[in-house]
Tab-separated table of N, CA and C in Angstrom:
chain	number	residue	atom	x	y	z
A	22	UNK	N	0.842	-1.175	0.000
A	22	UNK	CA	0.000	0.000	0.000
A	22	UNK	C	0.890	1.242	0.000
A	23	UNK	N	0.567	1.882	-0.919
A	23	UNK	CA	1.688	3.604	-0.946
A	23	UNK	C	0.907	4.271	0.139
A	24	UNK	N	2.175	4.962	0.268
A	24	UNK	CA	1.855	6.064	1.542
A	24	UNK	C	1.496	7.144	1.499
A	25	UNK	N	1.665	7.488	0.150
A	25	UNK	CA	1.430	8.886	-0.385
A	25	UNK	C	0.071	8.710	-0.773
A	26	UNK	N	-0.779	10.060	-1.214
A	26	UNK	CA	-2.042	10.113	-2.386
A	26	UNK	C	-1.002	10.598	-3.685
A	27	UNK	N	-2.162	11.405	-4.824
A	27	UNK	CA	-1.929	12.314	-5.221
A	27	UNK	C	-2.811	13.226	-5.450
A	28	UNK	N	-2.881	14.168	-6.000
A	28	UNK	CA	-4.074	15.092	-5.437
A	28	UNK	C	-4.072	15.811	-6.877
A	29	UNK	N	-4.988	15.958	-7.917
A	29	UNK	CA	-5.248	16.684	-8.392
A	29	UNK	C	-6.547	17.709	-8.845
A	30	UNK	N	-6.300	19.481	-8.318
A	30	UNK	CA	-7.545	19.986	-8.061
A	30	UNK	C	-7.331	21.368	-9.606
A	31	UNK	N	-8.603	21.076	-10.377
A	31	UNK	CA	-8.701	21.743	-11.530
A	31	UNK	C	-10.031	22.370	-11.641
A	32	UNK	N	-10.096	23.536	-11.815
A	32	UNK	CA	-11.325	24.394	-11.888
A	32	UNK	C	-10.397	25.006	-13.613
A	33	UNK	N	-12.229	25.688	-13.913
A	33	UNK	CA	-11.969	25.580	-15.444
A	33	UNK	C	-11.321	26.964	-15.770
A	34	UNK	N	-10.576	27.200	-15.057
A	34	UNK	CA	-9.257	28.494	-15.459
A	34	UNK	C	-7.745	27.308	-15.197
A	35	UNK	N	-7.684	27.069	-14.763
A	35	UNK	CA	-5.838	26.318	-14.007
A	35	UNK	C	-6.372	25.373	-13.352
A	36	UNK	N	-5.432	24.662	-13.276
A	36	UNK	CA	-4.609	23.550	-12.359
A	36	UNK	C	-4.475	24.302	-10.996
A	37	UNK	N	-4.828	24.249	-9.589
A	37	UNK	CA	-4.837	25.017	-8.716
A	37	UNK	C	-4.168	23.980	-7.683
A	38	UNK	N	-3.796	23.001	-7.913
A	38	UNK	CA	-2.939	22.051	-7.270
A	38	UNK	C	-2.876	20.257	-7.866
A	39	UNK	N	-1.555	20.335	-8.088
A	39	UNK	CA	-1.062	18.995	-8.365
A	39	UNK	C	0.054	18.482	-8.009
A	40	UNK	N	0.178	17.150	-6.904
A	40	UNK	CA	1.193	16.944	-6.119
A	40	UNK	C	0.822	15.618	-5.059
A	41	UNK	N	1.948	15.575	-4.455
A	41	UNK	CA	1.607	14.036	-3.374
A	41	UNK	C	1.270	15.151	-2.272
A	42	UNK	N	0.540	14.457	-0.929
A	42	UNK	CA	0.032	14.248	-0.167
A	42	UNK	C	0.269	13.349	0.817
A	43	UNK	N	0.612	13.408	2.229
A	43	UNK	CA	0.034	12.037	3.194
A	43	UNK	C	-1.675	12.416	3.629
A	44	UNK	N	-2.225	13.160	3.748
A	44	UNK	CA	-3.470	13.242	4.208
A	44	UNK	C	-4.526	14.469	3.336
A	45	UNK	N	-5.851	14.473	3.503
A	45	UNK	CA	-6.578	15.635	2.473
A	45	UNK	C	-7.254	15.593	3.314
A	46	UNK	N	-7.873	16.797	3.282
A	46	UNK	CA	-9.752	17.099	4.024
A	46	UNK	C	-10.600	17.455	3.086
A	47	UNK	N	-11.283	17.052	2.621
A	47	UNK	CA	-12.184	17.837	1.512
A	47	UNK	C	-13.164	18.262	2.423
A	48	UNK	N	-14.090	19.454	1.614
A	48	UNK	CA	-15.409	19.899	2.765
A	48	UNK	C	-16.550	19.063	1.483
A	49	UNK	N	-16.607	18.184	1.856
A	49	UNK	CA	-18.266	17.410	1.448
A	49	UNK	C	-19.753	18.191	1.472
A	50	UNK	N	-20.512	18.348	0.773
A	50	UNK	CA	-21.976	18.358	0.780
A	50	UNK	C	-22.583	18.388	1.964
A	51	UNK	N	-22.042	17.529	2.723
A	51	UNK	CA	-22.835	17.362	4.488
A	51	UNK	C	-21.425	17.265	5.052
A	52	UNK	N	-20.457	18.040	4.872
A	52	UNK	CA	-19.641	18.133	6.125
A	52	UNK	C	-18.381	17.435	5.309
A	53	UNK	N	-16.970	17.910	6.133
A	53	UNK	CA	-15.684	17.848	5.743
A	53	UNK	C	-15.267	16.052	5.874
A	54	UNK	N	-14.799	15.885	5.368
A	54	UNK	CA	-13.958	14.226	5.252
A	54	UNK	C	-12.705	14.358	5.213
A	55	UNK	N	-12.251	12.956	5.948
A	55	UNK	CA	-10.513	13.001	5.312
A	55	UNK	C	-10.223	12.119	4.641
A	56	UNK	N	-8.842	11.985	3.795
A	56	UNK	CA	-9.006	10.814	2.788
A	56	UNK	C	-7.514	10.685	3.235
A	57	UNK	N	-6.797	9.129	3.606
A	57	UNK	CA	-5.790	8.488	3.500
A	57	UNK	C	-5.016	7.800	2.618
A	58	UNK	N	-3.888	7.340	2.493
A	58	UNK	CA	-3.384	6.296	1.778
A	58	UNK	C	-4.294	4.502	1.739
A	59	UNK	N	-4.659	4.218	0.984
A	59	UNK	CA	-5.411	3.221	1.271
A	59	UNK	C	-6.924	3.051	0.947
A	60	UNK	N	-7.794	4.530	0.907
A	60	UNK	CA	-8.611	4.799	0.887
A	60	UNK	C	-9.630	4.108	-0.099
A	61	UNK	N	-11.009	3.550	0.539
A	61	UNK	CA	-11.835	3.062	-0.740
A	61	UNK	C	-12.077	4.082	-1.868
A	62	UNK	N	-12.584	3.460	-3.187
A	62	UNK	CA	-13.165	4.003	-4.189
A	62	UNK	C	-13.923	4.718	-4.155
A	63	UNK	N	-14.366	5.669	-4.109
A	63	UNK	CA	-15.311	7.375	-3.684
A	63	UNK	C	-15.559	8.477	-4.874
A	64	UNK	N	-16.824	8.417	-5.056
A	64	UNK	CA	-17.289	10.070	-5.614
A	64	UNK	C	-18.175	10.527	-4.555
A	65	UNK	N	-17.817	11.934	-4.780
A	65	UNK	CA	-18.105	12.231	-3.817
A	65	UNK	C	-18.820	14.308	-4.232
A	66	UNK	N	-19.818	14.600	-3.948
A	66	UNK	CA	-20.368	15.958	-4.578
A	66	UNK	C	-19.260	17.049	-3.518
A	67	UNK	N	-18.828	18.121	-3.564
A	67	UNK	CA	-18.116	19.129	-2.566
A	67	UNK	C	-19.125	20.342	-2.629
A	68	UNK	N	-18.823	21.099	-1.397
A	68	UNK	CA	-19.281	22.327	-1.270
A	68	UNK	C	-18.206	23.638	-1.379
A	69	UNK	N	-18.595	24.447	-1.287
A	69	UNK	CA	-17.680	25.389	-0.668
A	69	UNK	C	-17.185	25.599	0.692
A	70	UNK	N	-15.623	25.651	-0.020
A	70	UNK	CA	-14.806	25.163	1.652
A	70	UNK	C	-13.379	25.136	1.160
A	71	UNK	N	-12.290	24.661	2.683
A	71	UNK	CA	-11.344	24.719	2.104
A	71	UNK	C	-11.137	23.082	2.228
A	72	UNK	N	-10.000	23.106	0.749
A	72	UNK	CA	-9.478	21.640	0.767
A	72	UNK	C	-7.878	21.809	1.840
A	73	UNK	N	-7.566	20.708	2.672
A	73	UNK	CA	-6.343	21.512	3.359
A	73	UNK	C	-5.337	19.921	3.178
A	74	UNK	N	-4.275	19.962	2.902
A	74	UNK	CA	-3.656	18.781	2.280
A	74	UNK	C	-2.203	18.872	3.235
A	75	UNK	N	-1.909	17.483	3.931
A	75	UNK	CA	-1.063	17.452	4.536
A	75	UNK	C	0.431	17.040	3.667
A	76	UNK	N	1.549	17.395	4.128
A	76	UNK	CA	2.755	16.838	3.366
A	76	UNK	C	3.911	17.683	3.579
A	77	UNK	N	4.860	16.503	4.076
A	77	UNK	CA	6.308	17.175	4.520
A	77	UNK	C	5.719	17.441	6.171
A	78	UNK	N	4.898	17.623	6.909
A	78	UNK	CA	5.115	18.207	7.614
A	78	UNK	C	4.012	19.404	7.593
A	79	UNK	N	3.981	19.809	6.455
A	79	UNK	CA	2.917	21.178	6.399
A	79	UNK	C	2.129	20.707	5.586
A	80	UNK	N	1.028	22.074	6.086
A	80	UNK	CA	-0.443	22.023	6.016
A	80	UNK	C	-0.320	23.305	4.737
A	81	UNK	N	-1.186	22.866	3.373
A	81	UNK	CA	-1.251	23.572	2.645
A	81	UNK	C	-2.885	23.558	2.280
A	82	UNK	N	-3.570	24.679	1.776
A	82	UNK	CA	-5.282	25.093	2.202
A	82	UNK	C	-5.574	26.214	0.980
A	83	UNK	N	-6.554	25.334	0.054
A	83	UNK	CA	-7.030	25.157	-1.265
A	83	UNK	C	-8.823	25.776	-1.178
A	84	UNK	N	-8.986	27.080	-1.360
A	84	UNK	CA	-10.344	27.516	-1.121
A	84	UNK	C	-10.933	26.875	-2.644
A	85	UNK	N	-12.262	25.996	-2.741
A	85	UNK	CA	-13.038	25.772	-3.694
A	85	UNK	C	-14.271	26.246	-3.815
A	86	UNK	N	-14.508	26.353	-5.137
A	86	UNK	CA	-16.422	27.207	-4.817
A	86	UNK	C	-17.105	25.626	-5.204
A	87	UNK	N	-17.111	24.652	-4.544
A	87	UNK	CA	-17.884	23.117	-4.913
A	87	UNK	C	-17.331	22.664	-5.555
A	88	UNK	N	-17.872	21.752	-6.079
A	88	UNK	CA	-17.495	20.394	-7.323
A	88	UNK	C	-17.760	19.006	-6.728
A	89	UNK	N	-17.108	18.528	-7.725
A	89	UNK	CA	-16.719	16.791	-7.433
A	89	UNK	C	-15.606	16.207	-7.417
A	90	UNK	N	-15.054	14.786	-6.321
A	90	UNK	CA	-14.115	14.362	-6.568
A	90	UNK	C	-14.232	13.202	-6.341
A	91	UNK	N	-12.935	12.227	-7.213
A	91	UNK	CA	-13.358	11.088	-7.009
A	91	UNK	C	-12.103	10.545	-6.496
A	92	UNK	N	-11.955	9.351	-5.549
A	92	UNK	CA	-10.949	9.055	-4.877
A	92	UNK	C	-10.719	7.660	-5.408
A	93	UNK	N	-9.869	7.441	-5.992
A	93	UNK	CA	-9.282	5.863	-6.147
A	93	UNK	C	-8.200	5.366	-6.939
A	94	UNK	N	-7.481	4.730	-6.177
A	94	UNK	CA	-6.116	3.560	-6.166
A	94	UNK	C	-5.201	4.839	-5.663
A	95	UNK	N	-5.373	5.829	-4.205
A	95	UNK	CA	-4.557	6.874	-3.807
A	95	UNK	C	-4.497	8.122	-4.708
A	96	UNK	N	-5.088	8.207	-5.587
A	96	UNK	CA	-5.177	9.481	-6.290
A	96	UNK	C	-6.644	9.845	-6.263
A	97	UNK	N	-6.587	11.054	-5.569
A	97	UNK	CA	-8.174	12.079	-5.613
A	97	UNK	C	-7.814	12.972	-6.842
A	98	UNK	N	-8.968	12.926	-7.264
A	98	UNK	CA	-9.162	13.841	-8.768
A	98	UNK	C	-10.477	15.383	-7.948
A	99	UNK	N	-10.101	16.515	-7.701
A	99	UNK	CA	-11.258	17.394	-7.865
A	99	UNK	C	-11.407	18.327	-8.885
A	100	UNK	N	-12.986	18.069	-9.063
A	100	UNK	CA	-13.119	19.422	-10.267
A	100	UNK	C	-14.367	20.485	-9.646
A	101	UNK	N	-13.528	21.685	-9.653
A	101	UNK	CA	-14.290	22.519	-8.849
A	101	UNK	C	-14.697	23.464	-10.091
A	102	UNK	N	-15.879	24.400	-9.453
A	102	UNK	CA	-16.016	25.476	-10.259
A	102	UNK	C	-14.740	26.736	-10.254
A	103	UNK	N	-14.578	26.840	-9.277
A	103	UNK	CA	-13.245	28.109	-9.209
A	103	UNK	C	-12.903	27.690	-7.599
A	104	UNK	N	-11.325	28.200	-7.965
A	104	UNK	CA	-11.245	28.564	-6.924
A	104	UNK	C	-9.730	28.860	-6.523
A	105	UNK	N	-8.764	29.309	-5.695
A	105	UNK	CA	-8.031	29.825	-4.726
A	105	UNK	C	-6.693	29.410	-3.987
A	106	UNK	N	-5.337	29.182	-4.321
A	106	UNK	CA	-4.793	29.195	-3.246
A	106	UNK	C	-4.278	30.044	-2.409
A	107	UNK	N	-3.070	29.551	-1.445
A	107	UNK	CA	-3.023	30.822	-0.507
A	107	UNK	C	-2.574	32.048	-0.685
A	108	UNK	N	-1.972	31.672	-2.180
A	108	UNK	CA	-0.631	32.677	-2.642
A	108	UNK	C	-1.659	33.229	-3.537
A	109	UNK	N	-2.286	33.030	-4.158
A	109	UNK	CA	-3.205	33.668	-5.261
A	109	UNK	C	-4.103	35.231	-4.577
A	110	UNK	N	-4.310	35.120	-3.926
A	110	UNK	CA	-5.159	36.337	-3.312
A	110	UNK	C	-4.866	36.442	-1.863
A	111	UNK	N	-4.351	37.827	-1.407
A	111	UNK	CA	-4.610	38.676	-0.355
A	111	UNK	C	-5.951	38.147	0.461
A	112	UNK	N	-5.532	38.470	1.962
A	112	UNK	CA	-6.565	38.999	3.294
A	112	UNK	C	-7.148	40.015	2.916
A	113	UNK	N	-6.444	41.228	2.532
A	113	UNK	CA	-7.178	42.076	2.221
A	113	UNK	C	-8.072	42.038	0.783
A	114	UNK	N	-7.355	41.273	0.270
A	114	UNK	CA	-8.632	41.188	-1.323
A	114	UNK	C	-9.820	40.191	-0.874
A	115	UNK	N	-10.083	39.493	-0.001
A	115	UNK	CA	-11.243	38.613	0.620
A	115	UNK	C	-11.744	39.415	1.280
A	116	UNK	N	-11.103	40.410	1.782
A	116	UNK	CA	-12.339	41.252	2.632
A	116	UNK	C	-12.890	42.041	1.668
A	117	UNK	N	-12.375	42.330	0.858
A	117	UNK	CA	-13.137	42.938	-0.205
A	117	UNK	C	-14.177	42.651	-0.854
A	118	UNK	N	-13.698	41.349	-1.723
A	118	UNK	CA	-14.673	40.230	-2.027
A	118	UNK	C	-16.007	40.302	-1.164
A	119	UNK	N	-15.556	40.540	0.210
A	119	UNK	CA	-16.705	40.124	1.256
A	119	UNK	C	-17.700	41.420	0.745
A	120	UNK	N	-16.965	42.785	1.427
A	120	UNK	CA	-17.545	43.585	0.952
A	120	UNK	C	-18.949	44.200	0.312
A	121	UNK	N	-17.951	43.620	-1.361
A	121	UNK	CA	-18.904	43.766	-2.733
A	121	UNK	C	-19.881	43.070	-2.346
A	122	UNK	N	-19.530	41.801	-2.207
A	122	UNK	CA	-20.936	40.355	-2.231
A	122	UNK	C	-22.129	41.244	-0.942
A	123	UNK	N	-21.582	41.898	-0.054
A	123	UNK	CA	-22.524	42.259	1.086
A	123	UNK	C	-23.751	43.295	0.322
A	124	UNK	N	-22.776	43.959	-0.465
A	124	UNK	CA	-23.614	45.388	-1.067
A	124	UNK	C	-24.477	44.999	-2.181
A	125	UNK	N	-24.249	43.807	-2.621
A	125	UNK	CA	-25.688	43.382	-3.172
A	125	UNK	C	-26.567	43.205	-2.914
A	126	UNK	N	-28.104	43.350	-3.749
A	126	UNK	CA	-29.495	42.707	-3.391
A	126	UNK	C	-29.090	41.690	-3.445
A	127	UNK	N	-30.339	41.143	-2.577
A	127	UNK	CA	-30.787	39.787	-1.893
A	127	UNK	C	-31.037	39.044	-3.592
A	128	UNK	N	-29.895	37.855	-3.883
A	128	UNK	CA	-30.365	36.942	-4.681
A	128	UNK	C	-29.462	36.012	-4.477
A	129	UNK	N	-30.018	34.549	-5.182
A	129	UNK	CA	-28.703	33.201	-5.395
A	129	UNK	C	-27.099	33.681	-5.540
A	130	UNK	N	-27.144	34.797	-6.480
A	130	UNK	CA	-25.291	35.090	-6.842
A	130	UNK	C	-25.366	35.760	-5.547
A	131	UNK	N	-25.905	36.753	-4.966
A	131	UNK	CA	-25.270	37.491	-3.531
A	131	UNK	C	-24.761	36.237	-2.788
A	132	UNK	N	-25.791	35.190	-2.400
A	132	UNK	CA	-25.552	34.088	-1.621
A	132	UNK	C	-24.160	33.560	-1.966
A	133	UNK	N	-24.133	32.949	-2.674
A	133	UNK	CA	-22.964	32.436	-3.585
A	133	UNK	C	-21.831	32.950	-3.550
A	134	UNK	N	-21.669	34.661	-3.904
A	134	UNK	CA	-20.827	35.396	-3.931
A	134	UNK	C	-19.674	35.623	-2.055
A	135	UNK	N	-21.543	35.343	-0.955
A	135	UNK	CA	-20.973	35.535	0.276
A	135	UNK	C	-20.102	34.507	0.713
A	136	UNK	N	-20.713	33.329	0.011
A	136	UNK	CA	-19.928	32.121	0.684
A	136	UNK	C	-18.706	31.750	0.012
A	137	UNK	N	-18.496	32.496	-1.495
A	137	UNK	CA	-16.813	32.618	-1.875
A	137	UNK	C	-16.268	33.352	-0.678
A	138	UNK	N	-16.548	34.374	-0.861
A	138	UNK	CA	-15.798	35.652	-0.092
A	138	UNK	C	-14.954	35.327	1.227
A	139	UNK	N	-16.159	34.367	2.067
A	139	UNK	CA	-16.050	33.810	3.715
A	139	UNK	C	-14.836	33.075	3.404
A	140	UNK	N	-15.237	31.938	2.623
A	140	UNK	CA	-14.110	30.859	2.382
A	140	UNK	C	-12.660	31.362	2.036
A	141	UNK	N	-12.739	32.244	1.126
A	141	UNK	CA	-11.626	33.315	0.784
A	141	UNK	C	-10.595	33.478	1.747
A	142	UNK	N	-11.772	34.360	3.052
A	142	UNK	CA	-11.315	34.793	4.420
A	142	UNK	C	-9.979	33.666	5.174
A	143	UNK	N	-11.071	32.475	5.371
A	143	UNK	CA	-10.793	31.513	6.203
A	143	UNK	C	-9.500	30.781	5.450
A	144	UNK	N	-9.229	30.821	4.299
A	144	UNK	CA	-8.064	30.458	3.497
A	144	UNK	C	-6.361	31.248	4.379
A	145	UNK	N	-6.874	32.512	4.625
A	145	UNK	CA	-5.442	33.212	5.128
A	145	UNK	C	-5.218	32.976	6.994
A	146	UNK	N	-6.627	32.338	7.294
A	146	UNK	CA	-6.907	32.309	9.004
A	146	UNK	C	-6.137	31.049	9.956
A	147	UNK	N	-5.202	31.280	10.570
A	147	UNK	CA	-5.071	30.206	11.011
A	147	UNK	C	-5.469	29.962	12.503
């Protein structure tokens, strides 16, 4: 059994991470999971959240706006709609984000827009 995963997370602009792993958290539909070396065969729907991927020692934390991923023979595949790493956007550009999304009317994209923004946040928070 390998010890490693591999992890590949693609939203339809870039490649937003591709690499080994000893451990992943994805945030699931009904709540966050972790996935190991070893792990059964899995699809699985995502929400918005962060993906946070262990290796070396450090913790590296992947904001997604949803998708799907599927887990099997140690390689997770996700395909998100968009989304974020840590180096890609500023604290201060998520509060922004937050901001804008606040100063909208009440509709699905405000919603949507708030729960990028949050996730955004929580990407730089430790």
């Amino acid at each position: 059994m390998s010890k490693e995963l591999t992890l590949t997370v693609i939203s339809p602009d870039k490649i937003l991470y591709q690499g080994k792993a000893e451990s992943v958290i994805l945030p699931g539909s009904v709540g966050y999971f972790g996935i190991l070396p070893g792990h059964a065969t899995l699809v699985s729907q995502l929400d918005f959240g962060l993906i946070k991927l262990h290796t070396s020692g450090k913790e590296f934390r992947i904001a997604i706006d949803g998708g799907f991923c599927e887990v099997r023979n140690d390689q997770i595949r996700v395909l998100t709609e968009g989304g974020d790493s840590e180096d890609d956007l500023s604290h201060d550009h998520a509060i922004e984000l937050l901001q804008e999304a606040e100063a909208l009317p009440t509709s699905k994209e405000k919603e949507n827009l708030l729960k990028k923004a949050k996730v955004r946040i929580l990407l730089h928070e430790r």
